[in-house]
Coordinates of C-alpha atoms in Angstrom, one line a residue:
Chain A
M1 CA 0.0 0.0 0.0
A2 CA 1.5 3.3 -0.9
L3 CA 0.9 5.8 1.8
S4 CA 2.7 9.1 1.9
N5 CA 3.8 8.9 5.5
V6 CA 4.9 5.3 5.5
L7 CA 8.5 5.3 4.4
E8 CA 10.1 2.3 2.6
T9 CA 13.8 2.8 3.1
P10 CA 15.6 2.3 -0.2
A11 CA 17.8 -0.8 -0.4
A12 CA 21.4 -0.3 0.3
G13 CA 23.8 -0.3 -2.6
F14 CA 23.3 1.1 -6.1
N15 CA 20.3 3.3 -6.7
F16 CA 18.8 3.1 -10.2
D17 CA 16.2 5.9 -9.8
N18 CA 17.9 8.1 -12.3
A19 CA 17.9 5.5 -15.0
A20 CA 14.2 6.1 -15.8
R21 CA 14.8 9.8 -15.9
N22 CA 17.8 9.3 -18.3
A23 CA 15.7 7.1 -20.5
A24 CA 13.0 9.7 -20.6
L25 CA 15.6 12.5 -21.4
E26 CA 17.2 10.4 -24.2
G27 CA 14.2 11.0 -26.4
L28 CA 14.6 14.8 -26.1
F29 CA 18.2 15.0 -27.2
E30 CA 17.8 13.4 -30.7
G31 CA 21.4 12.5 -31.4
G32 CA 24.6 14.4 -31.0
L33 CA 23.9 16.5 -28.0
K34 CA 23.5 13.7 -25.4
P35 CA 26.2 14.0 -22.7
K36 CA 28.6 11.1 -23.2
P37 CA 30.3 9.2 -20.3
L38 CA 33.9 10.3 -19.9
K39 CA 36.5 7.7 -20.8
T40 CA 40.1 8.0 -19.8
G41 CA 43.2 6.8 -21.7
T42 CA 46.0 4.9 -20.0
T43 CA 48.9 2.8 -20.6
I44 CA 49.6 0.2 -17.9
A45 CA 52.0 -2.8 -18.2
G46 CA 53.3 -5.5 -16.0
V47 CA 56.2 -8.1 -16.2
V48 CA 57.1 -11.1 -14.1
F49 CA 60.8 -11.3 -13.5
K50 CA 63.1 -13.5 -11.5
D51 CA 62.4 -12.2 -8.0
G52 CA 58.9 -10.8 -8.4
V53 CA 56.7 -8.5 -10.5
V54 CA 57.3 -5.1 -12.0
L55 CA 54.2 -2.9 -12.7
G56 CA 54.3 0.3 -14.6
A57 CA 51.8 3.0 -15.5
D58 CA 51.7 6.5 -17.0
T59 CA 50.2 9.4 -14.9
R60 CA 47.8 11.2 -17.2
A61 CA 44.1 11.3 -16.5
T62 CA 42.0 12.8 -19.3
S63 CA 38.5 14.0 -19.3
S64 CA 37.6 13.8 -23.0
E65 CA 40.0 16.3 -24.6
V66 CA 41.4 17.9 -21.5
V67 CA 44.1 16.5 -19.2
A68 CA 42.4 16.4 -15.9
D69 CA 45.3 15.2 -13.8
K70 CA 49.0 15.3 -14.8
M71 CA 50.2 13.3 -11.8
C72 CA 47.5 10.8 -10.9
A73 CA 48.5 7.5 -9.3
K74 CA 47.3 4.5 -11.3
I75 CA 49.1 1.9 -9.3
H76 CA 46.9 1.0 -6.3
Y77 CA 47.7 -0.8 -3.1
I78 CA 45.8 -4.0 -2.4
A79 CA 47.9 -5.8 0.1
P80 CA 51.5 -5.4 1.3
N81 CA 52.5 -8.0 -1.3
I82 CA 49.9 -7.2 -4.0
Y83 CA 49.6 -4.1 -6.2
C84 CA 47.2 -3.3 -8.9
C85 CA 47.2 -1.0 -12.0
G86 CA 43.9 0.2 -13.1
A87 CA 42.7 1.3 -16.6
G88 CA 39.2 2.5 -17.6
T89 CA 37.0 4.7 -15.5
A90 CA 39.2 6.2 -12.8
A91 CA 36.6 6.2 -10.0
D92 CA 35.6 2.6 -10.8
T93 CA 39.2 1.3 -10.6
E94 CA 39.8 3.3 -7.4
K95 CA 36.8 2.1 -5.6
T96 CA 36.9 -1.6 -6.6
T97 CA 40.6 -1.8 -5.6
E98 CA 39.8 -0.2 -2.3
L99 CA 37.0 -2.7 -1.7
V100 CA 39.2 -5.7 -2.6
S101 CA 41.9 -4.3 -0.3
S102 CA 39.5 -4.0 2.6
N103 CA 38.2 -7.5 2.1
L104 CA 41.6 -8.9 2.0
T105 CA 42.7 -7.1 5.1
I106 CA 39.7 -8.4 7.0
F107 CA 40.6 -11.9 5.7
S108 CA 44.2 -11.7 6.8
L109 CA 43.2 -10.3 10.2
N110 CA 40.7 -13.2 10.6
S111 CA 42.9 -16.0 9.5
G112 CA 46.3 -14.7 10.4
R113 CA 47.6 -15.5 6.8
N114 CA 49.0 -13.3 4.1
P115 CA 46.6 -12.9 1.2
R116 CA 47.4 -14.5 -2.1
V117 CA 47.0 -12.9 -5.5
V118 CA 44.4 -15.5 -6.6
M119 CA 42.1 -14.4 -3.7
A120 CA 42.1 -10.8 -5.0
V121 CA 41.5 -12.1 -8.5
N122 CA 38.5 -14.2 -7.5
I123 CA 36.9 -11.5 -5.4
L124 CA 37.3 -9.0 -8.3
Q125 CA 36.0 -11.5 -10.9
D126 CA 32.9 -12.2 -8.8
M127 CA 32.2 -8.5 -8.2
L128 CA 32.8 -7.4 -11.8
Y129 CA 30.7 -10.3 -13.3
R130 CA 27.8 -9.5 -11.0
Y131 CA 27.6 -6.0 -12.5
H132 CA 27.9 -7.2 -16.1
G133 CA 30.5 -4.8 -17.2
Q134 CA 28.8 -1.6 -16.0
I135 CA 31.8 -1.0 -13.7
G136 CA 34.5 -0.1 -16.2
A137 CA 37.6 -1.4 -14.6
N138 CA 40.4 -3.1 -16.5
L139 CA 42.9 -4.2 -13.9
I140 CA 46.4 -5.7 -13.9
L141 CA 47.1 -7.4 -10.6
G142 CA 50.6 -8.3 -9.7
G143 CA 52.0 -9.8 -6.5
V144 CA 54.3 -12.1 -4.7
D145 CA 52.9 -14.7 -2.3
C146 CA 53.9 -18.1 -0.9
T147 CA 53.1 -19.8 -4.2
G148 CA 55.3 -17.6 -6.4
N149 CA 55.2 -14.4 -8.5
H150 CA 51.9 -13.9 -10.3
L151 CA 50.5 -11.4 -12.9
Y152 CA 46.8 -11.5 -13.7
T153 CA 44.5 -9.3 -15.7
V154 CA 40.8 -8.8 -14.9
G155 CA 38.5 -7.4 -17.6
P156 CA 35.4 -5.3 -16.9
Y157 CA 33.1 -8.3 -17.5
G158 CA 35.0 -10.5 -15.1
S159 CA 37.4 -12.3 -17.5
V160 CA 40.6 -13.4 -16.0
D161 CA 43.9 -14.2 -17.6
K162 CA 47.2 -15.3 -16.0
V163 CA 50.2 -14.2 -18.1
P164 CA 53.9 -13.5 -17.7
Y165 CA 53.7 -10.0 -19.3
L166 CA 50.8 -7.7 -20.0
A167 CA 49.7 -4.3 -21.1
M168 CA 46.3 -2.7 -20.9
G169 CA 44.6 0.6 -21.6
S170 CA 44.3 2.7 -24.8
G171 CA 48.1 2.6 -25.3
D172 CA 48.4 -1.2 -24.9
L173 CA 49.1 -2.0 -28.5
A174 CA 52.3 0.0 -28.6
A175 CA 53.3 -1.2 -25.1
L176 CA 52.6 -4.8 -26.0
G177 CA 54.9 -4.5 -29.1
I178 CA 57.8 -3.5 -26.9
L179 CA 57.0 -6.2 -24.4
E180 CA 56.7 -8.9 -27.0
D181 CA 60.0 -8.0 -28.4
G182 CA 62.0 -7.7 -25.2
F183 CA 60.5 -10.2 -22.8
K184 CA 62.4 -13.3 -21.7
P185 CA 61.6 -15.5 -18.7
D186 CA 63.6 -14.9 -15.5
L187 CA 64.8 -11.4 -16.3
E188 CA 67.0 -9.4 -13.9
L189 CA 65.6 -6.5 -11.9
E190 CA 67.2 -3.7 -13.9
K191 CA 66.4 -5.3 -17.2
A192 CA 62.7 -5.8 -16.2
K193 CA 62.4 -2.2 -15.0
E194 CA 63.9 -1.0 -18.3
L195 CA 61.5 -3.2 -20.3
V196 CA 58.5 -1.8 -18.5
R197 CA 59.7 1.7 -18.8
G198 CA 60.2 1.2 -22.5
A199 CA 56.7 -0.2 -22.9
I200 CA 55.0 2.7 -21.1
H201 CA 57.2 5.1 -23.0
A202 CA 56.0 3.6 -26.3
G203 CA 52.4 3.9 -25.1
I204 CA 52.9 7.5 -24.1
M205 CA 54.4 8.4 -27.5
S206 CA 51.8 6.6 -29.6
D207 CA 48.6 7.4 -27.7
L208 CA 47.0 10.7 -26.9
G209 CA 45.3 9.5 -23.8
S210 CA 48.6 8.6 -22.0
G211 CA 51.4 10.9 -21.1
N212 CA 53.4 12.8 -18.5
N213 CA 55.4 10.8 -16.1
I214 CA 56.0 7.1 -15.7
D215 CA 55.5 5.3 -12.4
I216 CA 57.1 1.9 -11.6
C217 CA 56.3 -0.4 -8.8
V218 CA 58.5 -3.4 -8.0
V219 CA 57.0 -6.1 -5.8
T220 CA 59.4 -8.7 -4.4
R221 CA 59.4 -11.1 -1.5
Q222 CA 61.6 -8.7 0.4
G223 CA 59.2 -5.7 0.0
V224 CA 57.8 -3.2 -2.4
D225 CA 59.6 -0.4 -4.2
Y226 CA 57.1 2.2 -5.4
I227 CA 59.1 4.6 -7.5
R228 CA 57.0 7.6 -8.3
P229 CA 58.0 9.1 -10.7
Y230 CA 60.5 6.8 -12.3
Q231 CA 60.9 9.0 -15.3
E232 CA 59.6 12.5 -15.6
S233 CA 58.6 13.8 -19.0
E234 CA 60.8 16.4 -20.5
F235 CA 57.9 18.6 -21.5
K236 CA 57.1 20.1 -18.2
D237 CA 55.8 23.6 -18.1
N238 CA 57.5 26.1 -15.7
R239 CA 55.0 28.4 -14.1
K240 CA 56.6 31.9 -14.2
M241 CA 54.3 33.5 -11.6
K242 CA 52.6 32.2 -8.4
Y243 CA 48.9 32.5 -8.1
K244 CA 48.9 33.1 -4.4
Y245 CA 48.1 36.7 -3.3
R246 CA 50.4 38.1 -0.7
P247 CA 48.8 39.3 2.5
G248 CA 47.8 42.9 2.3
T249 CA 46.6 42.8 -1.4
T250 CA 43.1 43.5 -0.2
S251 CA 43.1 46.6 2.0
V252 CA 41.2 46.5 5.3
L253 CA 38.7 49.4 5.6
T254 CA 37.2 49.1 9.1
E255 CA 37.7 46.7 11.9
K256 CA 35.4 46.0 14.8
V257 CA 36.1 43.6 17.7
V258 CA 33.3 42.3 20.0
P259 CA 34.6 40.2 22.9
L260 CA 32.4 37.2 23.7
K261 CA 31.9 37.0 27.5
L262 CA 31.5 33.5 28.8
E263 CA 30.9 32.6 32.4
V264 CA 30.8 29.2 33.9
V265 CA 27.2 28.3 34.9
Q266 CA 27.5 24.7 36.0
E267 CA 30.4 22.3 36.3
T268 CA 29.9 18.5 36.7
V269 CA 32.5 15.9 36.9
Q270 CA 31.6 12.4 35.8
R271 CA 34.2 9.7 36.4
M272 CA 34.7 7.1 33.7
D273 CA 34.7 3.5 34.8
T274 CA 37.9 2.3 33.4
A275 CA 38.2 -0.9 35.5
Chain B
M1 CA -0.7 -52.3 -38.7
V2 CA 1.8 -50.3 -36.7
D3 CA -0.6 -47.3 -36.4
G4 CA -3.3 -49.5 -35.0
A5 CA -0.9 -50.8 -32.4
I6 CA 0.1 -47.3 -31.3
R7 CA -3.5 -46.1 -31.1
Y8 CA -4.5 -49.1 -29.1
T9 CA -1.7 -48.6 -26.5
A10 CA -2.5 -44.9 -26.3
G11 CA -6.1 -45.8 -25.6
I12 CA -5.1 -48.2 -22.8
Y13 CA -2.8 -45.6 -21.4
R14 CA -5.5 -43.0 -21.3
T15 CA -8.0 -45.3 -19.6
C16 CA -5.4 -46.4 -17.1
R17 CA -4.7 -42.9 -16.1
H18 CA -8.4 -42.2 -15.9
E19 CA -9.0 -45.0 -13.5
N20 CA -5.9 -44.6 -11.3
A21 CA -5.9 -40.8 -11.0
T22 CA -6.5 -39.5 -7.5
Q23 CA -9.4 -37.1 -7.3
P24 CA -8.2 -33.7 -6.3
D25 CA -10.0 -32.3 -3.3
I26 CA -8.5 -28.8 -3.4
K27 CA -10.2 -26.1 -5.4
E28 CA -7.1 -25.0 -7.4
Y29 CA -6.4 -28.6 -8.5
R30 CA -9.9 -29.0 -9.7
K31 CA -9.5 -25.9 -11.8
E32 CA -6.3 -27.0 -13.4
S33 CA -7.3 -30.6 -14.1
G34 CA -10.3 -32.0 -15.8
R35 CA -10.0 -30.0 -19.0
N36 CA -10.4 -32.8 -21.4
G37 CA -11.7 -35.2 -18.8
I38 CA -8.1 -36.3 -18.2
T39 CA -6.9 -35.5 -14.7
M40 CA -3.4 -34.1 -14.6
N41 CA -1.2 -34.4 -11.6
T42 CA -0.2 -30.7 -11.1
R43 CA 1.9 -31.2 -8.0
G44 CA 5.2 -31.2 -10.0
L45 CA 4.2 -27.9 -11.7
R46 CA 3.4 -26.3 -8.4
S47 CA 6.8 -27.0 -7.0
Q48 CA 8.5 -25.6 -10.1
L49 CA 6.6 -22.4 -9.7
R50 CA 7.6 -22.2 -6.1
D51 CA 11.3 -22.5 -7.1
S52 CA 11.3 -19.5 -9.2
V53 CA 12.2 -16.3 -7.5
P54 CA 9.5 -13.7 -7.6
V55 CA 10.4 -10.6 -9.6
A56 CA 8.3 -7.7 -8.4
G57 CA 6.9 -5.7 -11.2
L58 CA 7.6 -2.0 -11.1
C59 CA 4.7 0.1 -9.7
P60 CA 4.7 3.8 -10.1
Q61 CA 7.0 5.3 -7.6
G62 CA 5.2 8.1 -5.9
A63 CA 2.8 8.9 -3.1
Y64 CA -0.5 7.1 -3.1
G65 CA 0.7 4.9 -6.0
V66 CA 0.3 7.7 -8.5
Q67 CA 3.1 8.6 -11.0
D68 CA 5.3 11.3 -9.6
S69 CA 5.7 13.4 -12.8
L70 CA 8.2 15.8 -11.2
R71 CA 10.7 13.2 -10.3
S72 CA 10.3 10.4 -12.7
G73 CA 8.8 12.1 -15.8
F74 CA 5.7 11.1 -17.7
S75 CA 4.4 7.6 -17.3
S76 CA 4.6 5.2 -20.1
V77 CA 3.8 1.5 -20.3
K78 CA 7.3 0.7 -21.4
N79 CA 8.8 2.4 -18.3
E80 CA 6.5 0.5 -16.0
L81 CA 6.9 -2.9 -17.5
L82 CA 10.6 -3.0 -18.1
P83 CA 13.3 -1.6 -15.9
S84 CA 15.4 1.2 -17.5
H85 CA 18.7 -0.1 -16.3
P86 CA 19.9 -3.6 -17.2
L87 CA 21.1 -4.2 -13.7
E88 CA 18.0 -3.1 -11.8
L89 CA 16.2 -6.5 -11.7
S90 CA 19.2 -8.6 -11.2
E91 CA 20.4 -6.4 -8.3
K92 CA 17.1 -6.4 -6.6
N93 CA 16.9 -10.2 -6.6
F94 CA 20.6 -10.9 -6.2
Q95 CA 20.6 -12.0 -2.6
L96 CA 17.5 -14.1 -3.1
N97 CA 18.9 -15.9 -6.1
K98 CA 22.2 -16.5 -4.4
D99 CA 20.4 -18.0 -1.4
K100 CA 18.2 -20.1 -3.6
I101 CA 21.2 -21.6 -5.5
N102 CA 23.2 -22.2 -2.4
F103 CA 20.3 -23.9 -0.6
S104 CA 19.3 -26.1 -3.5
T105 CA 23.0 -27.2 -3.9
L106 CA 23.1 -27.9 -0.2
R107 CA 19.9 -29.9 -0.4
N108 CA 21.2 -32.0 -3.2
I109 CA 24.5 -32.7 -1.4
Q110 CA 23.5 -33.2 2.2
G111 CA 19.7 -33.8 2.1
L112 CA 16.7 -31.7 3.2
H113 CA 17.8 -31.3 6.8
A114 CA 20.7 -29.0 6.0
P115 CA 18.9 -26.1 4.3
L116 CA 15.9 -26.6 6.6
K117 CA 18.0 -26.0 9.7
L118 CA 19.8 -23.1 8.2
Q119 CA 16.6 -21.4 7.0
M120 CA 15.1 -21.9 10.5
E121 CA 18.1 -20.0 11.9
Y122 CA 17.7 -17.3 9.3
R123 CA 14.1 -16.8 10.1
A124 CA 14.8 -16.5 13.8
A125 CA 17.6 -14.0 13.2
R126 CA 15.5 -12.0 10.9
Q127 CA 13.0 -11.4 13.6
I128 CA 15.4 -9.5 15.8
Q129 CA 14.6 -6.0 14.8
R130 CA 14.2 -2.6 16.4
L131 CA 11.0 -0.6 16.0
P132 CA 10.0 -0.1 12.3
F133 CA 11.2 3.5 11.9
L134 CA 14.6 2.8 13.4
Q135 CA 17.4 1.1 11.5
S136 CA 18.3 -2.3 12.9
S137 CA 21.9 -3.6 13.0
N138 CA 20.9 -7.1 11.8
L139 CA 24.0 -8.4 13.6
A140 CA 22.8 -12.0 14.0
L141 CA 21.6 -12.1 10.3
D142 CA 24.9 -10.7 9.1
T143 CA 26.9 -13.3 11.1
L144 CA 24.8 -16.1 9.7
Q145 CA 25.1 -14.9 6.1
G146 CA 28.8 -14.2 6.5
S147 CA 28.4 -10.6 5.4
D148 CA 30.0 -9.3 8.6
E149 CA 33.4 -10.3 7.2
A150 CA 32.9 -8.8 3.8
I151 CA 32.6 -5.2 2.5
G152 CA 30.6 -4.6 -0.6
F153 CA 28.9 -1.7 -2.3
E154 CA 25.8 -2.1 -0.1
D155 CA 27.9 -1.1 2.9
I156 CA 29.3 2.1 1.3
L157 CA 26.6 3.4 -1.0
N158 CA 23.1 4.4 0.1
D159 CA 23.5 3.3 3.7
P160 CA 20.0 3.1 5.1
A161 CA 21.3 4.1 8.5
Q162 CA 22.3 7.4 7.1
S163 CA 19.2 8.1 4.9
E164 CA 18.0 11.7 5.0
M165 CA 14.3 10.7 5.4
M166 CA 12.7 9.2 8.4
G167 CA 9.3 7.7 8.6
E168 CA 6.8 9.1 11.0
P169 CA 7.1 6.8 14.1
H170 CA 3.4 6.3 14.9
M171 CA 2.4 5.7 11.3
M172 CA 5.2 3.2 10.8
V173 CA 4.4 1.2 13.9
E174 CA 0.7 1.1 13.0
Y175 CA 1.5 0.0 9.5
K176 CA 3.7 -2.7 10.8
L177 CA 1.1 -4.0 13.2
G178 CA -1.6 -3.8 10.5
L179 CA -3.7 -1.3 12.3
L180 CA -3.6 1.2 9.5

């Protein structure tokens, strides 16, 4: 029964109320003027080497034709031994990796064990499949656990692939070319870092949506080395002037001070029972 | 020759069913059966219907059940029959469907007693609620379902404990008790 004063609290989670409104508005726009969802371009890459995994990403976040963030962090933390690069919608990758990270932390607190990379992959796969690709998150997960060094990719529809080297994002074709050419199993650390750097660099040069600096994250059994930025782009602009106004730019015309008189009316002391 | 044999056996079959069929004594059964004079045992169909998860149709969202033009636009049959978002129905029934799959798997593996006992506990835990206009913590239900150790979108987005609207207390209690 629909009564105005009886409130049915909406279910927790996603709210689809605006979908009906959007469907109704779609008829009004008649092609062309409809606001499009914003896609970001990225180049992310990962390589498994002898002692662990190297992940690399560019740092540009675009909002259609404008660079929204020149120094955004695309390599997200999931667990002390698992890191994740995200391509696609920035908010989606950010939030899903945070959710996975929270779930894995709860698990490791409960069981007293370090999380494994397959656990993160399975949680992500279930979550992304449940939403049928509406969450636009293309993720590369890399980590080191008791079973070895792993590199996985998870697509927005929940597809999972386990590979020794990988590139994703709009610049992935160029990056994959460099990786295919230079990858060998059991690389050394410096060679692996150089390979990933070369792959991201190729993506930056060939794709408009990727650019600015390169971040590298090395995950090994001993620990994590998050180098940000690994290489800065040569095309940085120098701001000639500062945009902060010095104090005194706006002149003060009048000043009036009113003291607020407070007097203690009542004082009660309540002891806390800390037994 | 062959045709005659088949027709003959079909005839026997039909008469057998006619003689051995149990007469239904419930009104619904009587409606469903007896169409051609052949009684049909509809018990199997009934359980199949019960297995399917009900998908609530969309009714106009607004006060008094009338279309709220300001918030949801003009009403159209298409909008009311089909959800506008592909995920709307699957999300609404996600928990129900998941439980149904899990319970039926458990029943097939361990027998009827396993889901029966679990569902009894769920029913008991679901009854532990605060007054209707207050948000309950559902701690026992969460522990049973295992959702106290998992964080999902339903814990972050649209948290009902922090909704900006509150129902009128007296109205809500009367509605819950059926006095309204």
